[in-house]
PDB file of C-alpha atoms in Angstrom:
ATOM      1  CA  MET A   1     145.802 -30.953  60.750  1.00 59.00           C
ATOM      2  CA  ARG A   2     143.988 -33.583  62.914  1.00 70.00           C
ATOM      3  CA  PRO A   3     140.461 -32.459  63.762  1.00 74.00           C
ATOM      4  CA  PRO A   4     139.707 -31.927  67.502  1.00 84.00           C
ATOM      5  CA  THR A   5     137.880 -34.709  69.340  1.00 89.00           C
ATOM      6  CA  PHE A   6     135.614 -34.517  72.369  1.00 91.00           C
ATOM      7  CA  ASP A   7     136.760 -36.499  75.455  1.00 92.00           C
ATOM      8  CA  LEU A   8     133.752 -38.643  76.414  1.00 92.00           C
ATOM      9  CA  THR A   9     134.887 -38.735  80.009  1.00 92.00           C
ATOM     10  CA  LEU A  10     134.693 -34.976  80.228  1.00 93.00           C
ATOM     11  CA  LEU A  11     131.258 -35.060  78.554  1.00 93.00           C
ATOM     12  CA  ARG A  12     129.947 -37.679  80.950  1.00 93.00           C
ATOM     13  CA  THR A  13     131.027 -35.501  83.879  1.00 94.00           C
ATOM     14  CA  PHE A  14     129.381 -32.485  82.276  1.00 93.00           C
ATOM     15  CA  VAL A  15     126.047 -34.337  81.823  1.00 94.00           C
ATOM     16  CA  ALA A  16     126.261 -35.647  85.445  1.00 93.00           C
ATOM     17  CA  ILE A  17     126.547 -32.028  86.634  1.00 92.00           C
ATOM     18  CA  ALA A  18     123.474 -31.125  84.501  1.00 91.00           C
ATOM     19  CA  ASP A  19     121.444 -33.965  85.807  1.00 91.00           C
ATOM     20  CA  THR A  20     122.282 -33.536  89.501  1.00 91.00           C
ATOM     21  CA  GLY A  21     122.520 -29.797  89.568  1.00 89.00           C
ATOM     22  CA  SER A  22     125.844 -29.542  91.455  1.00 89.00           C
ATOM     23  CA  VAL A  23     129.479 -30.590  91.444  1.00 90.00           C
ATOM     24  CA  THR A  24     129.044 -32.388  94.791  1.00 89.00           C
ATOM     25  CA  ALA A  25     126.134 -34.528  93.608  1.00 89.00           C
ATOM     26  CA  ALA A  26     127.817 -35.241  90.309  1.00 90.00           C
ATOM     27  CA  ALA A  27     130.990 -36.389  92.195  1.00 88.00           C
ATOM     28  CA  LYS A  28     128.857 -38.722  94.292  1.00 86.00           C
ATOM     29  CA  ARG A  29     127.216 -40.200  91.169  1.00 86.00           C
ATOM     30  CA  LEU A  30     130.455 -40.773  89.304  1.00 86.00           C
ATOM     31  CA  ALA A  31     132.471 -41.876  92.439  1.00 84.00           C
ATOM     32  CA  TYR A  32     134.925 -38.979  91.846  1.00 87.00           C
ATOM     33  CA  THR A  33     136.201 -36.399  94.293  1.00 88.00           C
ATOM     34  CA  GLN A  34     134.691 -32.871  94.012  1.00 89.00           C
ATOM     35  CA  SER A  35     137.978 -31.538  92.905  1.00 90.00           C
ATOM     36  CA  THR A  36     138.213 -34.030  90.047  1.00 90.00           C
ATOM     37  CA  VAL A  37     134.770 -32.976  88.828  1.00 91.00           C
ATOM     38  CA  SER A  38     135.643 -29.280  89.018  1.00 91.00           C
ATOM     39  CA  MET A  39     138.902 -29.916  87.253  1.00 93.00           C
ATOM     40  CA  GLN A  40     137.184 -31.814  84.372  1.00 92.00           C
ATOM     41  CA  LEU A  41     134.656 -29.055  83.925  1.00 93.00           C
ATOM     42  CA  LYS A  42     137.405 -26.386  83.756  1.00 93.00           C
ATOM     43  CA  ARG A  43     139.408 -28.612  81.339  1.00 93.00           C
ATOM     44  CA  LEU A  44     136.363 -28.928  79.039  1.00 93.00           C
ATOM     45  CA  GLU A  45     135.898 -25.176  79.065  1.00 92.00           C
ATOM     46  CA  ALA A  46     139.561 -24.603  78.321  1.00 92.00           C
ATOM     47  CA  GLN A  47     139.504 -27.022  75.404  1.00 92.00           C
ATOM     48  CA  LEU A  48     136.481 -25.171  73.876  1.00 92.00           C
ATOM     49  CA  GLY A  49     137.612 -21.718  74.892  1.00 92.00           C
ATOM     50  CA  LEU A  50     134.135 -21.056  76.257  1.00 91.00           C
ATOM     51  CA  THR A  51     132.450 -20.387  79.576  1.00 92.00           C
ATOM     52  CA  LEU A  52     129.947 -23.165  80.116  1.00 91.00           C
ATOM     53  CA  HIS A  53     128.741 -22.584  83.621  1.00 89.00           C
ATOM     54  CA  ALA A  54     128.229 -20.055  86.420  1.00 87.00           C
ATOM     55  CA  ARG A  55     127.887 -20.729  90.091  1.00 82.00           C
ATOM     56  CA  GLU A  56     124.744 -19.906  92.063  1.00 80.00           C
ATOM     57  CA  GLY A  57     125.590 -20.933  95.587  1.00 75.00           C
ATOM     58  CA  ARG A  58     126.093 -24.687  95.481  1.00 78.00           C
ATOM     59  CA  ARG A  59     124.139 -25.064  92.351  1.00 86.00           C
ATOM     60  CA  VAL A  60     125.579 -24.883  88.942  1.00 89.00           C
ATOM     61  CA  ARG A  61     123.775 -22.956  86.130  1.00 89.00           C
ATOM     62  CA  PHE A  62     124.838 -23.459  82.538  1.00 92.00           C
ATOM     63  CA  THR A  63     125.308 -20.563  80.094  1.00 92.00           C
ATOM     64  CA  ALA A  64     123.755 -20.575  76.689  1.00 92.00           C
ATOM     65  CA  GLU A  65     126.894 -22.230  75.323  1.00 93.00           C
ATOM     66  CA  GLY A  66     126.698 -24.896  78.018  1.00 92.00           C
ATOM     67  CA  GLU A  67     123.088 -25.645  77.145  1.00 93.00           C
ATOM     68  CA  ARG A  68     124.032 -26.044  73.504  1.00 94.00           C
ATOM     69  CA  LEU A  69     126.912 -28.370  74.462  1.00 94.00           C
ATOM     70  CA  LEU A  70     124.634 -30.414  76.756  1.00 93.00           C
ATOM     71  CA  ALA A  71     122.353 -31.456  73.882  1.00 93.00           C
ATOM     72  CA  HIS A  72     125.355 -32.557  71.821  1.00 94.00           C
ATOM     73  CA  ALA A  73     126.963 -34.367  74.858  1.00 94.00           C
ATOM     74  CA  ARG A  74     123.770 -36.379  75.456  1.00 94.00           C
ATOM     75  CA  ARG A  75     123.717 -37.560  71.855  1.00 94.00           C
ATOM     76  CA  LEU A  76     127.411 -38.474  71.758  1.00 94.00           C
ATOM     77  CA  LEU A  77     127.216 -40.457  75.027  1.00 93.00           C
ATOM     78  CA  THR A  78     124.016 -42.215  73.801  1.00 91.00           C
ATOM     79  CA  LEU A  79     125.653 -43.076  70.538  1.00 92.00           C
ATOM     80  CA  ASN A  80     128.760 -44.374  72.360  1.00 91.00           C
ATOM     81  CA  GLU A  81     126.592 -46.553  74.513  1.00 86.00           C
ATOM     82  CA  GLU A  82     124.606 -47.890  71.579  1.00 83.00           C
ATOM     83  CA  ALA A  83     127.838 -48.726  69.744  1.00 84.00           C
ATOM     84  CA  TRP A  84     129.241 -50.606  72.648  1.00 81.00           C
ATOM     85  CA  ARG A  85     126.066 -52.541  73.164  1.00 74.00           C
ATOM     86  CA  ASP A  86     125.700 -53.380  69.497  1.00 72.00           C
ATOM     87  CA  MET A  87     129.258 -54.766  69.350  1.00 73.00           C
ATOM     88  CA  GLN A  88     128.780 -56.825  72.520  1.00 68.00           C
ATOM     89  CA  ALA A  89     125.254 -57.981  71.739  1.00 60.00           C
ATOM     90  CA  ARG A  90     126.375 -60.293  68.943  1.00 61.00           C
ATOM     91  CA  GLN A  91     128.250 -62.310  71.570  1.00 72.00           C
ATOM     92  CA  VAL A  92     125.186 -62.850  73.845  1.00 79.00           C
ATOM     93  CA  SER A  93     122.887 -65.832  73.289  1.00 81.00           C
ATOM     94  CA  GLY A  94     120.856 -68.346  75.213  1.00 87.00           C
ATOM     95  CA  GLU A  95     117.432 -68.673  76.869  1.00 90.00           C
ATOM     96  CA  LEU A  96     116.029 -66.326  79.487  1.00 92.00           C
ATOM     97  CA  THR A  97     112.784 -66.434  81.572  1.00 95.00           C
ATOM     98  CA  LEU A  98     111.440 -63.232  83.194  1.00 96.00           C
ATOM     99  CA  GLY A  99     108.635 -63.234  85.782  1.00 95.00           C
ATOM    100  CA  ILE A 100     106.373 -60.201  86.006  1.00 94.00           C
ATOM    101  CA  PRO A 101     102.919 -59.459  87.270  1.00 90.00           C
ATOM    102  CA  GLU A 102     100.457 -58.736  84.440  1.00 87.00           C
ATOM    103  CA  ASP A 103      99.881 -55.131  85.603  1.00 84.00           C
ATOM    104  CA  TYR A 104     103.606 -54.338  85.370  1.00 85.00           C
ATOM    105  CA  ALA A 105     104.043 -55.751  81.872  1.00 81.00           C
ATOM    106  CA  LEU A 106     102.804 -52.340  80.563  1.00 79.00           C
ATOM    107  CA  LEU A 107     105.925 -50.757  82.031  1.00 82.00           C
ATOM    108  CA  LEU A 108     108.207 -52.661  79.711  1.00 88.00           C
ATOM    109  CA  PRO A 109     107.159 -52.876  76.121  1.00 86.00           C
ATOM    110  CA  SER A 110     110.004 -50.580  75.048  1.00 86.00           C
ATOM    111  CA  VAL A 111     112.488 -52.590  77.100  1.00 89.00           C
ATOM    112  CA  PHE A 112     111.449 -55.837  75.477  1.00 90.00           C
ATOM    113  CA  ALA A 113     111.611 -54.327  71.944  1.00 89.00           C
ATOM    114  CA  TYR A 114     115.121 -52.862  72.659  1.00 86.00           C
ATOM    115  CA  PHE A 115     116.301 -56.100  74.261  1.00 89.00           C
ATOM    116  CA  HIS A 116     115.321 -57.997  71.184  1.00 88.00           C
ATOM    117  CA  GLN A 117     116.930 -55.529  68.926  1.00 83.00           C
ATOM    118  CA  LEU A 118     120.197 -55.705  70.905  1.00 83.00           C
ATOM    119  CA  TYR A 119     120.258 -59.457  71.533  1.00 86.00           C
ATOM    120  CA  PRO A 120     118.412 -61.210  68.709  1.00 86.00           C
ATOM    121  CA  SER A 121     120.023 -64.557  69.607  1.00 86.00           C
ATOM    122  CA  VAL A 122     118.454 -64.603  73.063  1.00 90.00           C
ATOM    123  CA  GLY A 123     115.105 -66.424  73.519  1.00 92.00           C
ATOM    124  CA  LEU A 124     113.101 -64.407  76.052  1.00 94.00           C
ATOM    125  CA  LYS A 125     110.168 -66.038  77.792  1.00 94.00           C
ATOM    126  CA  VAL A 126     107.889 -63.913  79.976  1.00 94.00           C
ATOM    127  CA  VAL A 127     105.842 -65.573  82.771  1.00 94.00           C
ATOM    128  CA  CYS A 128     102.988 -63.640  84.527  1.00 91.00           C
ATOM    129  CA  GLY A 129     101.848 -64.314  88.004  1.00 88.00           C
ATOM    130  CA  THR A 130     101.461 -62.774  91.488  1.00 87.00           C
ATOM    131  CA  SER A 131     104.401 -60.968  92.992  1.00 88.00           C
ATOM    132  CA  ALA A 132     104.604 -63.403  95.901  1.00 86.00           C
ATOM    133  CA  ASP A 133     104.528 -66.410  93.676  1.00 89.00           C
ATOM    134  CA  LEU A 134     107.062 -65.089  91.221  1.00 92.00           C
ATOM    135  CA  ALA A 135     109.494 -64.150  93.997  1.00 90.00           C
ATOM    136  CA  GLU A 136     109.250 -67.698  95.320  1.00 90.00           C
ATOM    137  CA  ARG A 137     109.805 -69.135  91.841  1.00 93.00           C
ATOM    138  CA  VAL A 138     112.992 -67.102  91.471  1.00 93.00           C
ATOM    139  CA  LYS A 139     114.124 -68.297  94.826  1.00 91.00           C
ATOM    140  CA  ASN A 140     113.535 -71.919  93.774  1.00 91.00           C
ATOM    141  CA  ASP A 141     115.562 -71.329  90.590  1.00 90.00           C
ATOM    142  CA  GLU A 142     112.577 -71.720  88.301  1.00 93.00           C
ATOM    143  CA  LEU A 143     112.953 -68.179  86.796  1.00 94.00           C
ATOM    144  CA  ASP A 144     116.101 -66.221  85.932  1.00 94.00           C
ATOM    145  CA  LEU A 145     114.739 -62.965  87.263  1.00 94.00           C
ATOM    146  CA  ALA A 146     111.484 -61.320  88.207  1.00 95.00           C
ATOM    147  CA  LEU A 147     110.202 -57.717  88.601  1.00 94.00           C
ATOM    148  CA  VAL A 148     107.714 -57.708  91.408  1.00 92.00           C
ATOM    149  CA  THR A 149     106.166 -55.676  94.167  1.00 89.00           C
ATOM    150  CA  ARG A 150     108.422 -56.006  97.146  1.00 87.00           C
ATOM    151  CA  GLN A 151     106.831 -58.135  99.787  1.00 79.00           C
ATOM    152  CA  ARG A 152     106.498 -56.662 103.301  1.00 74.00           C
ATOM    153  CA  ARG A 153     106.946 -59.939 105.152  1.00 68.00           C
ATOM    154  CA  SER A 154     109.737 -61.271 102.933  1.00 66.00           C
ATOM    155  CA  PRO A 155     111.239 -58.116 101.230  1.00 70.00           C
ATOM    156  CA  GLY A 156     114.439 -59.139  99.467  1.00 80.00           C
ATOM    157  CA  GLY A 157     115.349 -58.173  95.906  1.00 87.00           C
ATOM    158  CA  GLU A 158     116.934 -55.041  94.521  1.00 90.00           C
ATOM    159  CA  VAL A 159     114.623 -52.026  94.874  1.00 90.00           C
ATOM    160  CA  ILE A 160     114.686 -50.013  91.691  1.00 89.00           C
ATOM    161  CA  ARG A 161     111.620 -47.877  91.909  1.00 87.00           C
ATOM    162  CA  ARG A 162     109.041 -46.617  94.408  1.00 87.00           C
ATOM    163  CA  GLU A 163     105.526 -46.057  93.220  1.00 87.00           C
ATOM    164  CA  PRO A 164     102.899 -43.997  95.234  1.00 89.00           C
ATOM    165  CA  LEU A 165      99.551 -45.588  95.685  1.00 93.00           C
ATOM    166  CA  TYR A 166      96.191 -43.861  94.955  1.00 94.00           C
ATOM    167  CA  TRP A 167      92.555 -44.524  95.567  1.00 96.00           C
ATOM    168  CA  ALA A 168      90.863 -44.372  92.194  1.00 96.00           C
ATOM    169  CA  VAL A 169      87.311 -44.345  90.750  1.00 96.00           C
ATOM    170  CA  GLY A 170      85.841 -44.330  87.312  1.00 94.00           C
ATOM    171  CA  LEU A 171      86.157 -41.083  85.379  1.00 93.00           C
ATOM    172  CA  SER A 172      82.469 -41.036  84.323  1.00 93.00           C
ATOM    173  CA  HIS A 173      80.927 -43.002  87.164  1.00 94.00           C
ATOM    174  CA  GLN A 174      81.838 -43.044  90.859  1.00 93.00           C
ATOM    175  CA  PRO A 175      80.354 -44.741  93.943  1.00 94.00           C
ATOM    176  CA  ARG A 176      79.440 -42.751  96.991  1.00 92.00           C
ATOM    177  CA  LEU A 177      82.418 -42.508  99.360  1.00 93.00           C
ATOM    178  CA  ARG A 178      80.431 -43.459 102.458  1.00 93.00           C
ATOM    179  CA  ASP A 179      80.826 -46.488 104.735  1.00 94.00           C
ATOM    180  CA  PRO A 180      80.945 -49.298 104.059  1.00 95.00           C
ATOM    181  CA  LEU A 181      83.173 -48.364 101.116  1.00 95.00           C
ATOM    182  CA  PRO A 182      82.823 -50.719  98.122  1.00 95.00           C
ATOM    183  CA  LEU A 183      86.335 -51.919  97.170  1.00 95.00           C
ATOM    184  CA  ALA A 184      87.693 -53.694  94.127  1.00 93.00           C
ATOM    185  CA  LEU A 185      90.622 -55.608  95.526  1.00 90.00           C
ATOM    186  CA  TYR A 186      93.277 -58.102  94.440  1.00 86.00           C
ATOM    187  CA  THR A 187      92.636 -61.677  95.379  1.00 81.00           C
ATOM    188  CA  PRO A 188      94.099 -62.423  98.818  1.00 75.00           C
ATOM    189  CA  GLY A 189      97.767 -63.233  98.498  1.00 65.00           C
ATOM    190  CA  ALA A 190      97.973 -61.737  95.007  1.00 61.00           C
ATOM    191  CA  ASP A 191      99.876 -58.642  96.007  1.00 70.00           C
ATOM    192  CA  VAL A 192     100.413 -56.103  98.863  1.00 84.00           C
ATOM    193  CA  PHE A 193      97.884 -53.683  97.476  1.00 87.00           C
ATOM    194  CA  ARG A 194      94.979 -55.312  99.391  1.00 88.00           C
ATOM    195  CA  GLU A 195      96.960 -55.452 102.660  1.00 88.00           C
ATOM    196  CA  VAL A 196      97.897 -51.768 102.335  1.00 89.00           C
ATOM    197  CA  ALA A 197      94.333 -50.622 101.561  1.00 91.00           C
ATOM    198  CA  GLU A 198      92.675 -52.547 104.352  1.00 91.00           C
ATOM    199  CA  GLN A 199      95.333 -51.466 106.897  1.00 92.00           C
ATOM    200  CA  ALA A 200      94.946 -47.798 105.910  1.00 93.00           C
ATOM    201  CA  LEU A 201      91.134 -47.941 106.318  1.00 94.00           C
ATOM    202  CA  GLN A 202      91.339 -49.758 109.601  1.00 94.00           C
ATOM    203  CA  ASN A 203      93.739 -47.156 110.966  1.00 94.00           C
ATOM    204  CA  ALA A 204      91.334 -44.413 109.824  1.00 94.00           C
ATOM    205  CA  GLY A 205      88.373 -46.099 111.449  1.00 94.00           C
ATOM    206  CA  ARG A 206      86.552 -46.564 108.093  1.00 94.00           C
ATOM    207  CA  GLN A 207      84.341 -49.474 107.178  1.00 95.00           C
ATOM    208  CA  TRP A 208      84.452 -51.414 103.851  1.00 94.00           C
ATOM    209  CA  ARG A 209      83.163 -54.268 101.963  1.00 95.00           C
ATOM    210  CA  VAL A 210      84.745 -56.231  99.187  1.00 93.00           C
ATOM    211  CA  ALA A 211      82.686 -55.686  96.030  1.00 92.00           C
ATOM    212  CA  TYR A 212      84.949 -57.472  93.535  1.00 91.00           C
ATOM    213  CA  THR A 213      88.236 -59.393  93.501  1.00 90.00           C
ATOM    214  CA  SER A 214      90.737 -60.291  90.642  1.00 88.00           C
ATOM    215  CA  GLN A 215      94.344 -61.101  90.275  1.00 82.00           C
ATOM    216  CA  SER A 216      94.963 -58.238  87.941  1.00 83.00           C
ATOM    217  CA  MET A 217      93.936 -54.668  87.182  1.00 86.00           C
ATOM    218  CA  SER A 218      92.405 -55.732  83.844  1.00 85.00           C
ATOM    219  CA  GLY A 219      89.879 -57.788  85.867  1.00 87.00           C
ATOM    220  CA  LEU A 220      89.154 -54.946  88.381  1.00 90.00           C
ATOM    221  CA  ALA A 221      88.920 -52.017  85.953  1.00 90.00           C
ATOM    222  CA  PRO A 222      85.476 -52.682  84.355  1.00 92.00           C
ATOM    223  CA  VAL A 223      83.750 -52.749  87.838  1.00 93.00           C
ATOM    224  CA  VAL A 224      85.587 -49.537  88.851  1.00 95.00           C
ATOM    225  CA  MET A 225      84.782 -47.728  85.602  1.00 95.00           C
ATOM    226  CA  ALA A 226      81.089 -48.660  85.997  1.00 95.00           C
ATOM    227  CA  GLY A 227      81.079 -46.777  89.301  1.00 94.00           C
ATOM    228  CA  LEU A 228      80.539 -49.857  91.439  1.00 95.00           C
ATOM    229  CA  ALA A 229      83.798 -49.792  93.474  1.00 95.00           C
ATOM    230  CA  ILE A 230      86.979 -48.026  94.481  1.00 96.00           C
ATOM    231  CA  VAL A 231      90.411 -49.456  93.613  1.00 95.00           C
ATOM    232  CA  VAL A 232      93.997 -48.920  94.676  1.00 94.00           C
ATOM    233  CA  VAL A 233      96.426 -48.197  91.877  1.00 92.00           C
ATOM    234  CA  THR A 234      99.967 -47.003  91.294  1.00 89.00           C
ATOM    235  CA  ARG A 235     100.652 -43.889  89.250  1.00 83.00           C
ATOM    236  CA  SER A 236     101.671 -46.022  86.229  1.00 81.00           C
ATOM    237  CA  MET A 237      98.420 -48.018  86.406  1.00 85.00           C
ATOM    238  CA  LEU A 238      96.151 -44.968  86.155  1.00 86.00           C
ATOM    239  CA  THR A 239      94.440 -44.779  82.711  1.00 86.00           C
ATOM    240  CA  PRO A 240      92.282 -42.097  81.098  1.00 90.00           C
ATOM    241  CA  ALA A 241      89.229 -44.019  82.267  1.00 93.00           C
ATOM    242  CA  LEU A 242      90.288 -43.691  85.934  1.00 93.00           C
ATOM    243  CA  LYS A 243      90.376 -40.792  88.251  1.00 93.00           C
ATOM    244  CA  ALA A 244      92.734 -40.566  91.274  1.00 93.00           C
ATOM    245  CA  LEU A 245      91.199 -39.239  94.438  1.00 93.00           C
ATOM    246  CA  ASP A 246      93.044 -36.662  96.558  1.00 89.00           C
ATOM    247  CA  GLU A 247      92.837 -35.984 100.356  1.00 86.00           C
ATOM    248  CA  SER A 248      89.648 -33.995  99.903  1.00 90.00           C
ATOM    249  CA  SER A 249      87.847 -37.282  99.235  1.00 91.00           C
ATOM    250  CA  GLY A 250      88.205 -38.096 102.960  1.00 91.00           C
ATOM    251  CA  LEU A 251      89.977 -41.362 102.313  1.00 95.00           C
ATOM    252  CA  PRO A 252      93.260 -42.066 104.169  1.00 95.00           C
ATOM    253  CA  VAL A 253      96.592 -41.355 102.398  1.00 93.00           C
ATOM    254  CA  LEU A 254      98.171 -44.529 101.162  1.00 93.00           C
ATOM    255  CA  PRO A 255     101.879 -45.417 101.491  1.00 90.00           C
ATOM    256  CA  SER A 256     104.122 -46.227  98.512  1.00 89.00           C
ATOM    257  CA  ILE A 257     105.089 -49.620  97.357  1.00 88.00           C
ATOM    258  CA  GLU A 258     108.492 -50.622  95.969  1.00 89.00           C
ATOM    259  CA  LEU A 259     109.315 -52.475  92.776  1.00 91.00           C
ATOM    260  CA  ALA A 260     112.169 -54.911  93.108  1.00 92.00           C
ATOM    261  CA  LEU A 261     114.265 -57.125  90.844  1.00 94.00           C
ATOM    262  CA  HIS A 262     114.745 -60.636  92.181  1.00 93.00           C
ATOM    263  CA  TRP A 263     117.586 -62.786  90.768  1.00 91.00           C
ATOM    264  CA  ALA A 264     117.968 -66.529  90.757  1.00 89.00           C
ATOM    265  CA  PRO A 265     120.347 -67.821  93.531  1.00 86.00           C
ATOM    266  CA  HIS A 266     123.127 -68.717  91.076  1.00 81.00           C
ATOM    267  CA  ARG A 267     125.159 -66.182  89.334  1.00 76.00           C
ATOM    268  CA  PRO A 268     122.962 -64.305  86.777  1.00 81.00           C
ATOM    269  CA  SER A 269     123.449 -65.418  83.207  1.00 87.00           C
ATOM    270  CA  GLU A 270     124.706 -62.853  80.785  1.00 88.00           C
ATOM    271  CA  PRO A 271     121.265 -62.506  79.118  1.00 91.00           C
ATOM    272  CA  ALA A 272     119.621 -62.089  82.558  1.00 92.00           C
ATOM    273  CA  ARG A 273     122.170 -59.441  83.610  1.00 90.00           C
ATOM    274  CA  ARG A 274     121.695 -57.447  80.377  1.00 89.00           C
ATOM    275  CA  LEU A 275     117.938 -57.531  80.674  1.00 94.00           C
ATOM    276  CA  GLY A 276     118.079 -56.558  84.387  1.00 93.00           C
ATOM    277  CA  GLU A 277     120.279 -53.564  83.398  1.00 90.00           C
ATOM    278  CA  LEU A 278     117.717 -52.393  80.827  1.00 91.00           C
ATOM    279  CA  ILE A 279     114.817 -52.778  83.257  1.00 93.00           C
ATOM    280  CA  ARG A 280     116.764 -50.869  85.987  1.00 90.00           C
ATOM    281  CA  GLU A 281     117.574 -48.068  83.565  1.00 85.00           C
ATOM    282  CA  GLN A 282     113.990 -47.781  82.298  1.00 83.00           C
ATOM    283  CA  LEU A 283     112.315 -47.694  85.669  1.00 83.00           C
ATOM    284  CA  ALA A 284     114.956 -45.660  87.486  1.00 74.00           C
ATOM    285  CA  ASN A 285     113.936 -42.726  85.243  1.00 59.00           C
ATOM    286  CA  GLU A 286     111.024 -42.126  87.523  1.00 48.00           C
ATOM    287  CA  TRP A 287     112.784 -43.122  90.752  1.00 40.00           C
ATOM    288  CA  VAL A 288     111.525 -41.603  94.001  1.00 38.00           C
ATOM    289  CA  PRO A 289     114.134 -41.974  96.715  1.00 36.00           C
ATOM    290  CA  VAL A 290     113.404 -44.381  99.499  1.00 32.00           C
TER     291      VAL A 290
END
């Protein structure tokens, strides 16, 4: 007798329901109709002879059996994806140049390692620079793709993540939060952080002075940790040595910035497309809707 086999399409729908919490949202993610999603869920339950879910209004709650299946489903789908990628990876080769600000490189070590594992025949070169400069270099076809802070005056790119901004000070040493506020800022033109900070303070009627400038957080951090200045950071740039300030500090609330992928004007090469997909998947895990 042939052993039963799970239908990966049904499992993918099952996981989509778990991730989104409803049949409607799962249908939107999968580009299915709601009736198709409901039918596939019922079909999976019929094959197993088990009740996997219960309705709570528009939300879907999984039973104990459903939760058990969910863990297996995720592993099976992951293994399926890894198998496909492994078989296709051997056919991908060439050279690839990625542009990224130094501060964002810390977001991608696992991506770089996984990309090399999947595509050992691809030569990856990473170029660091300011977001504005890297976006321009992609536009001029000098880079294959770049992950940058989306520019306010020339946005472009594919937004893949939104990052909230925070005022931060050293964990052990902090400056007094009185005017003029001592700021550690990026060099003019290096990124939008400086523009955002100055605009927020101006709107709030606060005074400030520039205590230190650098093109990267690694240059600003020592001054901030010493308690000599305040800095603007994203959530991913906060370290154990820094402390984010909340509204009780009296400083104005900062807007969020967007991370975007910029592609060279010509059709993306296969290595560039594959790396872009991995970056998108990695950073979308903490996506905050625009």
